[in-house]
PDB file of C-alpha atoms in Angstrom:
ATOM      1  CA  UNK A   1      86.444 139.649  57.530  1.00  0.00           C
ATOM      2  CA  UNK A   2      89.836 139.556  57.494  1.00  0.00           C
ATOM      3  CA  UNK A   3      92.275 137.174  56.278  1.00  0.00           C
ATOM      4  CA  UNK A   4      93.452 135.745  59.189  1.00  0.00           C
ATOM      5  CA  UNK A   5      90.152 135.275  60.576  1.00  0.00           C
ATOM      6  CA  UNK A   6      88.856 133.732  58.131  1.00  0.00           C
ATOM      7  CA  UNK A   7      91.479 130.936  57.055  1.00  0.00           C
ATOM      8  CA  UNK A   8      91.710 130.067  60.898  1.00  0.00           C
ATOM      9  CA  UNK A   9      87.681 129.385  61.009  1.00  0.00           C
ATOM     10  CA  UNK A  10      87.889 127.371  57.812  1.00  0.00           C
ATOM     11  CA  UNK A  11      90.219 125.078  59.805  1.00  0.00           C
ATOM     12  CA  UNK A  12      93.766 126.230  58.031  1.00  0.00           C
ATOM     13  CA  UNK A  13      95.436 126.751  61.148  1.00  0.00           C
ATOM     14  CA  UNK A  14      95.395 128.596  64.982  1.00  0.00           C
ATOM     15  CA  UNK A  15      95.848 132.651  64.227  1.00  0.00           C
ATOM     16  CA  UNK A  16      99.488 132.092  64.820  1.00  0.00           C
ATOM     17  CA  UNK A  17      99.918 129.059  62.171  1.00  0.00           C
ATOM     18  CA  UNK A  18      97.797 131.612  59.965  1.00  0.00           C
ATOM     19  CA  UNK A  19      99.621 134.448  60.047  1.00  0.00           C
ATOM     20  CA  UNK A  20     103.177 132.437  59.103  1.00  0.00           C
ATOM     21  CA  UNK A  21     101.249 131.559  56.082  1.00  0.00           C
ATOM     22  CA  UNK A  22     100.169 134.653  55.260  1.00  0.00           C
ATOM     23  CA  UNK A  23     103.981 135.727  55.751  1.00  0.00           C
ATOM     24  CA  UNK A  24     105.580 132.871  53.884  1.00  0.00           C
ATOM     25  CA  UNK A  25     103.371 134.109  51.028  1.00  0.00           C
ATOM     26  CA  UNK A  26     101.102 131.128  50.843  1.00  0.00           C
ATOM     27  CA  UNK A  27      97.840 133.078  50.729  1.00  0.00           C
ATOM     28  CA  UNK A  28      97.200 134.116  47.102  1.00  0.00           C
ATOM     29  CA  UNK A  29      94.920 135.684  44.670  1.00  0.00           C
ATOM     30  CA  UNK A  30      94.265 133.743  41.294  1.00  0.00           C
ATOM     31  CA  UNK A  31      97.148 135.333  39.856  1.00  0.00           C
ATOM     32  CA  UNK A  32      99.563 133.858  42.915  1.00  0.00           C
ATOM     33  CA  UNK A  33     100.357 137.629  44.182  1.00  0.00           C
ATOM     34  CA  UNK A  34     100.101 136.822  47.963  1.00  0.00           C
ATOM     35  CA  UNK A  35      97.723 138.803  50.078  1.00  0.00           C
ATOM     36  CA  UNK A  36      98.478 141.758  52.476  1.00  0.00           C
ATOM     37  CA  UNK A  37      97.499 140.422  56.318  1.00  0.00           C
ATOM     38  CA  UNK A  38      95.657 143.329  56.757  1.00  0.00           C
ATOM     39  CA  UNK A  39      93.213 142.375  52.923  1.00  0.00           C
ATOM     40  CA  UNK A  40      89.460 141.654  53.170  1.00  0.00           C
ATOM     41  CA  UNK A  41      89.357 139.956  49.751  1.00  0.00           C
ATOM     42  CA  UNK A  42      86.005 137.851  49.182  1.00  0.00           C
ATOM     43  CA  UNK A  43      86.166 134.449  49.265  1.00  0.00           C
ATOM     44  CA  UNK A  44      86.424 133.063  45.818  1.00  0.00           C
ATOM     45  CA  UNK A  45      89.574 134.879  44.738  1.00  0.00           C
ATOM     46  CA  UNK A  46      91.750 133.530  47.744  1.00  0.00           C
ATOM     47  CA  UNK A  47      94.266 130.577  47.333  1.00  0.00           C
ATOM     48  CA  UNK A  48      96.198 128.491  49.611  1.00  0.00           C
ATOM     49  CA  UNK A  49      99.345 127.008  48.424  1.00  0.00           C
ATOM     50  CA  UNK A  50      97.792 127.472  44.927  1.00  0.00           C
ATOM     51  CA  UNK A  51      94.252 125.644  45.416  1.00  0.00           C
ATOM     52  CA  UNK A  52      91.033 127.450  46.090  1.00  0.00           C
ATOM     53  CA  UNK A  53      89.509 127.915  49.414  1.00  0.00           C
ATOM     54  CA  UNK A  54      87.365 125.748  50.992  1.00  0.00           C
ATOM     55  CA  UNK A  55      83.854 126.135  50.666  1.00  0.00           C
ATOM     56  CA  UNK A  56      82.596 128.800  52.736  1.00  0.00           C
ATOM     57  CA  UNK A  57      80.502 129.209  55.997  1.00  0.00           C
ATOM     58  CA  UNK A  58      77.258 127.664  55.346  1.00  0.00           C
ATOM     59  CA  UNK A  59      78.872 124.688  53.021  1.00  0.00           C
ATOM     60  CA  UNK A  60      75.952 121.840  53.087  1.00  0.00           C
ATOM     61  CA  UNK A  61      78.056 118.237  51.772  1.00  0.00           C
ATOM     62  CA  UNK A  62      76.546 115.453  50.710  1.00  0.00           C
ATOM     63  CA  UNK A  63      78.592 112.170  51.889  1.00  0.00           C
ATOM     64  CA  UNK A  64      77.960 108.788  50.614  1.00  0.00           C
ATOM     65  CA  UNK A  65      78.762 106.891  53.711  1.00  0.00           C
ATOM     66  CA  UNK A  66      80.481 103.133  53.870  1.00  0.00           C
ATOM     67  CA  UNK A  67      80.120 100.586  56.780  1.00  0.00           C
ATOM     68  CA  UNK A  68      82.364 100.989  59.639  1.00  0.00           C
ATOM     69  CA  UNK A  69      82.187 104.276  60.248  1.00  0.00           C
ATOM     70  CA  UNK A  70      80.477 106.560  63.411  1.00  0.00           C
ATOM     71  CA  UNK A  71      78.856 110.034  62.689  1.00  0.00           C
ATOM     72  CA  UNK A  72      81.149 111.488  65.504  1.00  0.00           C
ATOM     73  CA  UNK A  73      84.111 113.674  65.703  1.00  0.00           C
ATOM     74  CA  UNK A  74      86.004 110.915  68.025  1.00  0.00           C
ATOM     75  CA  UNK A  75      85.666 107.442  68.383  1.00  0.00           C
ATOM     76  CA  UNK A  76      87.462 104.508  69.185  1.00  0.00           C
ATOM     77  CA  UNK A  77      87.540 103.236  65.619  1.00  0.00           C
ATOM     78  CA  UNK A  78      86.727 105.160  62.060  1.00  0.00           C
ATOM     79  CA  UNK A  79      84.678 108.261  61.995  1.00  0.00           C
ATOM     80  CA  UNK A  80      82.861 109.955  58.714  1.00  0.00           C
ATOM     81  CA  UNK A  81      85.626 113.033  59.209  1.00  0.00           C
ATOM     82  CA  UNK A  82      87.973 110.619  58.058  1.00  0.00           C
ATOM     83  CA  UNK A  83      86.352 110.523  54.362  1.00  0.00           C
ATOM     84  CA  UNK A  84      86.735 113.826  54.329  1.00  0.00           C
ATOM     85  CA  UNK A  85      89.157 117.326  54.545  1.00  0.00           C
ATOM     86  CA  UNK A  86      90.820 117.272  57.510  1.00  0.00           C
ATOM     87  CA  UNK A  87      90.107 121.027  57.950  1.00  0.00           C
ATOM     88  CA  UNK A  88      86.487 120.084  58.115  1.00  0.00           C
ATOM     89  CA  UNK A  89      86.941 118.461  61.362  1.00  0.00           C
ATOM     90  CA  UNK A  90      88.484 122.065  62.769  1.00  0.00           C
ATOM     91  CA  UNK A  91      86.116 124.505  61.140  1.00  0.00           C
ATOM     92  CA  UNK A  92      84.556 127.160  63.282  1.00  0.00           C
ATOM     93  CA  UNK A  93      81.428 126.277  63.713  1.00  0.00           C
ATOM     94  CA  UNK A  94      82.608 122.761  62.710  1.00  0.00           C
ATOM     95  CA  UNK A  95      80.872 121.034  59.500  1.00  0.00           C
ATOM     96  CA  UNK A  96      78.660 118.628  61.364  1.00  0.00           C
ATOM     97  CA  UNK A  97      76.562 115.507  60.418  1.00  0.00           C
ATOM     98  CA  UNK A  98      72.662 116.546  60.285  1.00  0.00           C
ATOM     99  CA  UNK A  99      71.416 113.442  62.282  1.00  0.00           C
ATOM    100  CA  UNK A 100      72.932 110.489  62.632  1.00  0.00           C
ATOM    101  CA  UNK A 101      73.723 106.683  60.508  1.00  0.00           C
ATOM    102  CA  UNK A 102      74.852 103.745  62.422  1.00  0.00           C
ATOM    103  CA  UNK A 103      78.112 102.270  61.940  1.00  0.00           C
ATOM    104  CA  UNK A 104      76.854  99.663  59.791  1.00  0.00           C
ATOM    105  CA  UNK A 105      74.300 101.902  57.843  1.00  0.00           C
ATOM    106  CA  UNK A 106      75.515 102.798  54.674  1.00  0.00           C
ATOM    107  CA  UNK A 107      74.185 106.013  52.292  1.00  0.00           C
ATOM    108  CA  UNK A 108      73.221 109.674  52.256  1.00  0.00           C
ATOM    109  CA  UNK A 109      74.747 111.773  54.739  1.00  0.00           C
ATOM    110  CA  UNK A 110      74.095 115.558  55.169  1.00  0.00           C
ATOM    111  CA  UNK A 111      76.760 117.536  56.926  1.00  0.00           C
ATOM    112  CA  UNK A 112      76.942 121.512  57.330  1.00  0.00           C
ATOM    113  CA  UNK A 113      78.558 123.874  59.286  1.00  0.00           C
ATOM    114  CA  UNK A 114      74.651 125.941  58.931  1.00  0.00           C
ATOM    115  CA  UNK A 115      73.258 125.149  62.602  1.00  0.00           C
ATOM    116  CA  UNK A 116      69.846 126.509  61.655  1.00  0.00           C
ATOM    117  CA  UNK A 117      69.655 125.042  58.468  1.00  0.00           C
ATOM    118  CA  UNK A 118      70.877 121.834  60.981  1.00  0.00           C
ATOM    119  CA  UNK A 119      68.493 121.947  63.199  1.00  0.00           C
ATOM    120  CA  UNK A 120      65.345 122.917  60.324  1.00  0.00           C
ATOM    121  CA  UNK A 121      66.603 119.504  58.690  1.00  0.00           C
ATOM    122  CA  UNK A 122      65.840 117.427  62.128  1.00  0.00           C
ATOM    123  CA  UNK A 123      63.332 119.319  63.706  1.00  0.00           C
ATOM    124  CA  UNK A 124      60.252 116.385  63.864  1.00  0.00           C
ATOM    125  CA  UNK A 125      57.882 119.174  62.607  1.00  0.00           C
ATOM    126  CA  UNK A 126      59.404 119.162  59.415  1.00  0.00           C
ATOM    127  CA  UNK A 127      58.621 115.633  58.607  1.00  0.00           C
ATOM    128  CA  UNK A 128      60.971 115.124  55.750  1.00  0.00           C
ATOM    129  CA  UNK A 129      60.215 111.793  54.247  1.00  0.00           C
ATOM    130  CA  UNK A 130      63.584 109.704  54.648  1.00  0.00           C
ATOM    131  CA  UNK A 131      64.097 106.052  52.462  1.00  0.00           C
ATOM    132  CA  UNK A 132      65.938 103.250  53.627  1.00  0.00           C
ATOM    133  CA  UNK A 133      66.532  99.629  51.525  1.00  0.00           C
ATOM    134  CA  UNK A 134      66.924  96.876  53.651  1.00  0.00           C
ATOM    135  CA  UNK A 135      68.228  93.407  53.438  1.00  0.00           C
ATOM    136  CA  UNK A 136      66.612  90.884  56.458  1.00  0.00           C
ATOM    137  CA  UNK A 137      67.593  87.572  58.128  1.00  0.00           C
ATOM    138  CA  UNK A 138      64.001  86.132  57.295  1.00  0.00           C
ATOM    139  CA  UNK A 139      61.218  86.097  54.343  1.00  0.00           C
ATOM    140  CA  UNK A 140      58.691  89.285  55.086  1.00  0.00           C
ATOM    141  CA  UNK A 141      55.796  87.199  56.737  1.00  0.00           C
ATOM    142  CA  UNK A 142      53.080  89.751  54.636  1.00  0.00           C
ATOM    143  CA  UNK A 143      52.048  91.902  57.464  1.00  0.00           C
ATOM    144  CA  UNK A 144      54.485  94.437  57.639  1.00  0.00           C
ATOM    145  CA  UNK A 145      53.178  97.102  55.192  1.00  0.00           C
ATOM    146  CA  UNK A 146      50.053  97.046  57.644  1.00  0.00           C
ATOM    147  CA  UNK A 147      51.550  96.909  60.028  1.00  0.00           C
ATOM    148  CA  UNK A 148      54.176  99.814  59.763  1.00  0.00           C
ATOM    149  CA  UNK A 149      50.687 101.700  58.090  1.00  0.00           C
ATOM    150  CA  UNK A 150      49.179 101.825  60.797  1.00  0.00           C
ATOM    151  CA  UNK A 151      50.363 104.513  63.179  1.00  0.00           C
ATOM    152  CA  UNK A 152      50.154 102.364  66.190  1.00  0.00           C
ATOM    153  CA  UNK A 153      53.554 100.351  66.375  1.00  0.00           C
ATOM    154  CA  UNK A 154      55.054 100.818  69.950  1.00  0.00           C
ATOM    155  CA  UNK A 155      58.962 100.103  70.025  1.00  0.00           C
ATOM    156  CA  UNK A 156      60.687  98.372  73.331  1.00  0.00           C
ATOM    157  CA  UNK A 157      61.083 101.086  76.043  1.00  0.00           C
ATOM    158  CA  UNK A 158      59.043 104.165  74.052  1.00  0.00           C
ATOM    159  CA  UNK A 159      56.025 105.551  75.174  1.00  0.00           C
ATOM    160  CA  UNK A 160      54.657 107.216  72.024  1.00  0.00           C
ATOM    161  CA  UNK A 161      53.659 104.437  69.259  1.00  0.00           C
ATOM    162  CA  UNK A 162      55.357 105.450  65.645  1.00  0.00           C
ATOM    163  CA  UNK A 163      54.025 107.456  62.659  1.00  0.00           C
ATOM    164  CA  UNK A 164      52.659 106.178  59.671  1.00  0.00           C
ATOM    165  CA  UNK A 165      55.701 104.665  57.877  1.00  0.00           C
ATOM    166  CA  UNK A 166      54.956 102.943  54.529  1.00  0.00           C
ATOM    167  CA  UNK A 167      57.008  99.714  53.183  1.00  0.00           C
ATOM    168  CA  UNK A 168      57.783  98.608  49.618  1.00  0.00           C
ATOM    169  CA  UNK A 169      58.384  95.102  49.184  1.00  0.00           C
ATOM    170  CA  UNK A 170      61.234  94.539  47.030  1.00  0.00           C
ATOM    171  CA  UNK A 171      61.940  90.823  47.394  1.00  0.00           C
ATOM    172  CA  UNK A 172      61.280  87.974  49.777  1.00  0.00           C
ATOM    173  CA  UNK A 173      63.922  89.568  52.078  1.00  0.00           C
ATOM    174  CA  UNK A 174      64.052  93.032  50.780  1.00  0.00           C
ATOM    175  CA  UNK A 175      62.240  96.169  51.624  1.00  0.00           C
ATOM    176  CA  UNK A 176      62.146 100.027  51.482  1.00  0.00           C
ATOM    177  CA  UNK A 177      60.693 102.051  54.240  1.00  0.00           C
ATOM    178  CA  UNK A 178      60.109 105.831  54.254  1.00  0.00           C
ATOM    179  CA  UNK A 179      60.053 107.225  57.358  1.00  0.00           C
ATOM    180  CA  UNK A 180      59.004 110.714  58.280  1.00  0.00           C
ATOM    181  CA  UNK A 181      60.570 110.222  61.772  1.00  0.00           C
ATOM    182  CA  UNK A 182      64.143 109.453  63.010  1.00  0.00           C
ATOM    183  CA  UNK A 183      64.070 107.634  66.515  1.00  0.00           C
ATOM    184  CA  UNK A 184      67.059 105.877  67.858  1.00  0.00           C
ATOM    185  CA  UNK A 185      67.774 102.971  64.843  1.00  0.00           C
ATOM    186  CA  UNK A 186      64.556 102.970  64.393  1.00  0.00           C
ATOM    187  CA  UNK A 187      64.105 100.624  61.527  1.00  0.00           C
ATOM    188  CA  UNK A 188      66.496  97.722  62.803  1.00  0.00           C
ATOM    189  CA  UNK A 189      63.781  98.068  65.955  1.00  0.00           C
ATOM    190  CA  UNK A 190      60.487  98.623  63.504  1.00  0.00           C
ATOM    191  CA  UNK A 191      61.514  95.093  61.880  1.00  0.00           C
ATOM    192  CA  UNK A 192      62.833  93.574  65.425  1.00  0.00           C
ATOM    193  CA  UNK A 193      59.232  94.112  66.562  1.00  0.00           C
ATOM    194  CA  UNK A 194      58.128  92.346  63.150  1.00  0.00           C
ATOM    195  CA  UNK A 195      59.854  89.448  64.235  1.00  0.00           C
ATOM    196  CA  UNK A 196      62.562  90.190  61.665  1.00  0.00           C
ATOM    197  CA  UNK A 197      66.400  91.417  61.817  1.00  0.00           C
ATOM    198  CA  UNK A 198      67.970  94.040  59.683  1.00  0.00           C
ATOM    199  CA  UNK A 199      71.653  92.188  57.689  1.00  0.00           C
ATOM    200  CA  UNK A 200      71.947  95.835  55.691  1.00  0.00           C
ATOM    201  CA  UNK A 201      70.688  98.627  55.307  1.00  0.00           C
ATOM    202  CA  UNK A 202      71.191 101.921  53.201  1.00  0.00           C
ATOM    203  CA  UNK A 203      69.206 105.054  53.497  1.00  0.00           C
ATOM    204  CA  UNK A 204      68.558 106.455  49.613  1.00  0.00           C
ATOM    205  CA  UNK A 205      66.971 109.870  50.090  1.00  0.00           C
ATOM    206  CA  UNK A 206      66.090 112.499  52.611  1.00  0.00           C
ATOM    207  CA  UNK A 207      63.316 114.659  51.322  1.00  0.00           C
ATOM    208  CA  UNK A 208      63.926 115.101  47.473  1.00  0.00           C
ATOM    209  CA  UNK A 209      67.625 114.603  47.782  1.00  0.00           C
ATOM    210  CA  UNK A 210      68.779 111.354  46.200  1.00  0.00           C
ATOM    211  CA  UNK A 211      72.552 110.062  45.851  1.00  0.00           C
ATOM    212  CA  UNK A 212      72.236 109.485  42.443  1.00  0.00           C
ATOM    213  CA  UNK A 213      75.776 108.526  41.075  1.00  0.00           C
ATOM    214  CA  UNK A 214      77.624 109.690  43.714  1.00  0.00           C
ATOM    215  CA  UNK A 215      80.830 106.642  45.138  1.00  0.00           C
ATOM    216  CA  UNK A 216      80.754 105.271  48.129  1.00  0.00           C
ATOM    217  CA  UNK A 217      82.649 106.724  50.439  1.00  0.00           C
ATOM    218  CA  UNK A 218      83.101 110.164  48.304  1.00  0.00           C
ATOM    219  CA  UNK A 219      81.429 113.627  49.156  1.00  0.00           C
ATOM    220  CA  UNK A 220      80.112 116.839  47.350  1.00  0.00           C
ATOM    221  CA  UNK A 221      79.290 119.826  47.809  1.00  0.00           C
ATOM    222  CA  UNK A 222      75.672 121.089  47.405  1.00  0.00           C
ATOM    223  CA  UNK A 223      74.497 123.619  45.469  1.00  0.00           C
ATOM    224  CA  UNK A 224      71.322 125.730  47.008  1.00  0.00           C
ATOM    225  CA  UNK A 225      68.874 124.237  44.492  1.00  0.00           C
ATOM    226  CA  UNK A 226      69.820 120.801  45.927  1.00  0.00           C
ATOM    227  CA  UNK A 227      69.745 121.914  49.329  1.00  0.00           C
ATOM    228  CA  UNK A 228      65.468 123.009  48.889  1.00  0.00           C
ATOM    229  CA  UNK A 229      65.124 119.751  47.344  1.00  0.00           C
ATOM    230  CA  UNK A 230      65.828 118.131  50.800  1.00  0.00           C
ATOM    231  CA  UNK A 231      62.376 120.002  51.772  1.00  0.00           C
ATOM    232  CA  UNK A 232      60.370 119.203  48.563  1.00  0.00           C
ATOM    233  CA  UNK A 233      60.247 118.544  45.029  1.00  0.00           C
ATOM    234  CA  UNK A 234      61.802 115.468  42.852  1.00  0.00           C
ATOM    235  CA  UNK A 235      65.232 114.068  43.713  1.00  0.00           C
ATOM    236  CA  UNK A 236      68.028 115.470  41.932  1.00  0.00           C
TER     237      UNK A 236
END
């Protein structure tokens, strides 16, 4: 692929804004000789104003996500794109959120610019087990773990009762669900119908995939042995 092609779908710039960077001699190799327009150099060489390239198409990031912010790319207040490269935002295809946390969810967020891998991730047929720690208004009243167990819990305004999800108790007002399902907020609603409200909540994992020591509100990159993880094996 060519030079200008490629910068311009890694969000660098329109063609035009491309090509004036390629003239001014911004484009480089790891020696800082600047690239002919016309090059089809692989991807790891190539630097922009002296710092590597992004990472290329089929990047999966892991984002530890705050409170406050919308898995959107607009919004009247913050959005995840603000946490991180603003070329990410402008990629073609764009690096996009693989399903959704609310704005007051905090934890592991998947984003990619792979829509297969995307849409294998959320598909319900692949069941990938999904944790979440929450924090409640009220002391668990004891039936909840039987209650989420049992594969017959009908949320306000579905028509299909929930899967199996199984609950941890992890203090008189603290839990951890895994879910193999992702409905709309589903487990502010599965502890609404318990007669319970959600204060916080933080999702740990998806699949094998854990955030391990990884800041709030930072990202990395993931590597493809991390990426099968989200389908199987221990957390990483």
């Amino acid at each position: 692929m060519k030079l200008v092609r490629r910068l311009a779908n890694l969000g660098y710039g329109s063609r035009k804004q491309v090509e004036a960077m390629l003239r001014d001699g911004r484009v480089t190799n790891a020696a800082d000789v600047p690239f002919n327009p016309e090059a089809q150099p692989e991807h790891d060489p190539i630097r922009v104003d002296g710092e590597p390239l992004d990472p290329p198409p089929g990047a999966v990031l892991m984002l530890h996500k705050p409170t406050g912010y919308t898995c959107a790319t607009a919004d009247p207040g913050r959005v995840v794109y603000e946490l991180l490269p603003p070329r990410f935002r402008q990629r073609n295809p764009i690096v996009a959120p693989v399903g959704r946390l609310d704005r007051d969810t905090t934890g592991l967020l998947l984003l990619t610019d792979d829509g297969v891998l995307l849409h294998r991730i959320i598909s319900p047929k692949a069941r990938i087990p999904k944790v979440y720690e929450a924090t409640l208004a009220q002391d668990l009243a004891g039936n909840e773990t039987e209650l989420f167990a049992a594969g017959t819990l009908m949320l306000r305004s579905e028509k299909t009762p929930l899967e199996p999800a199984a609950l941890e108790v992890l203090g008189p007002r603290r839990a951890r669900l895994t879910l193999t399902e992702g409905r709309y907020h589903q487990v502010r609603r599965m502890f609404a119908a318990a007669g319970n409200r959600v204060e916080t909540l933080h999702r740990a994992t998806v699949g094998g995939l854990a955030l391990g020591d990884l800041a709030e509100g930072r990202w990395r990159l993931l590597d493809p042995a991390e990426v099968a993880s989200v389908f199987g094996g221990p957390s990483v």
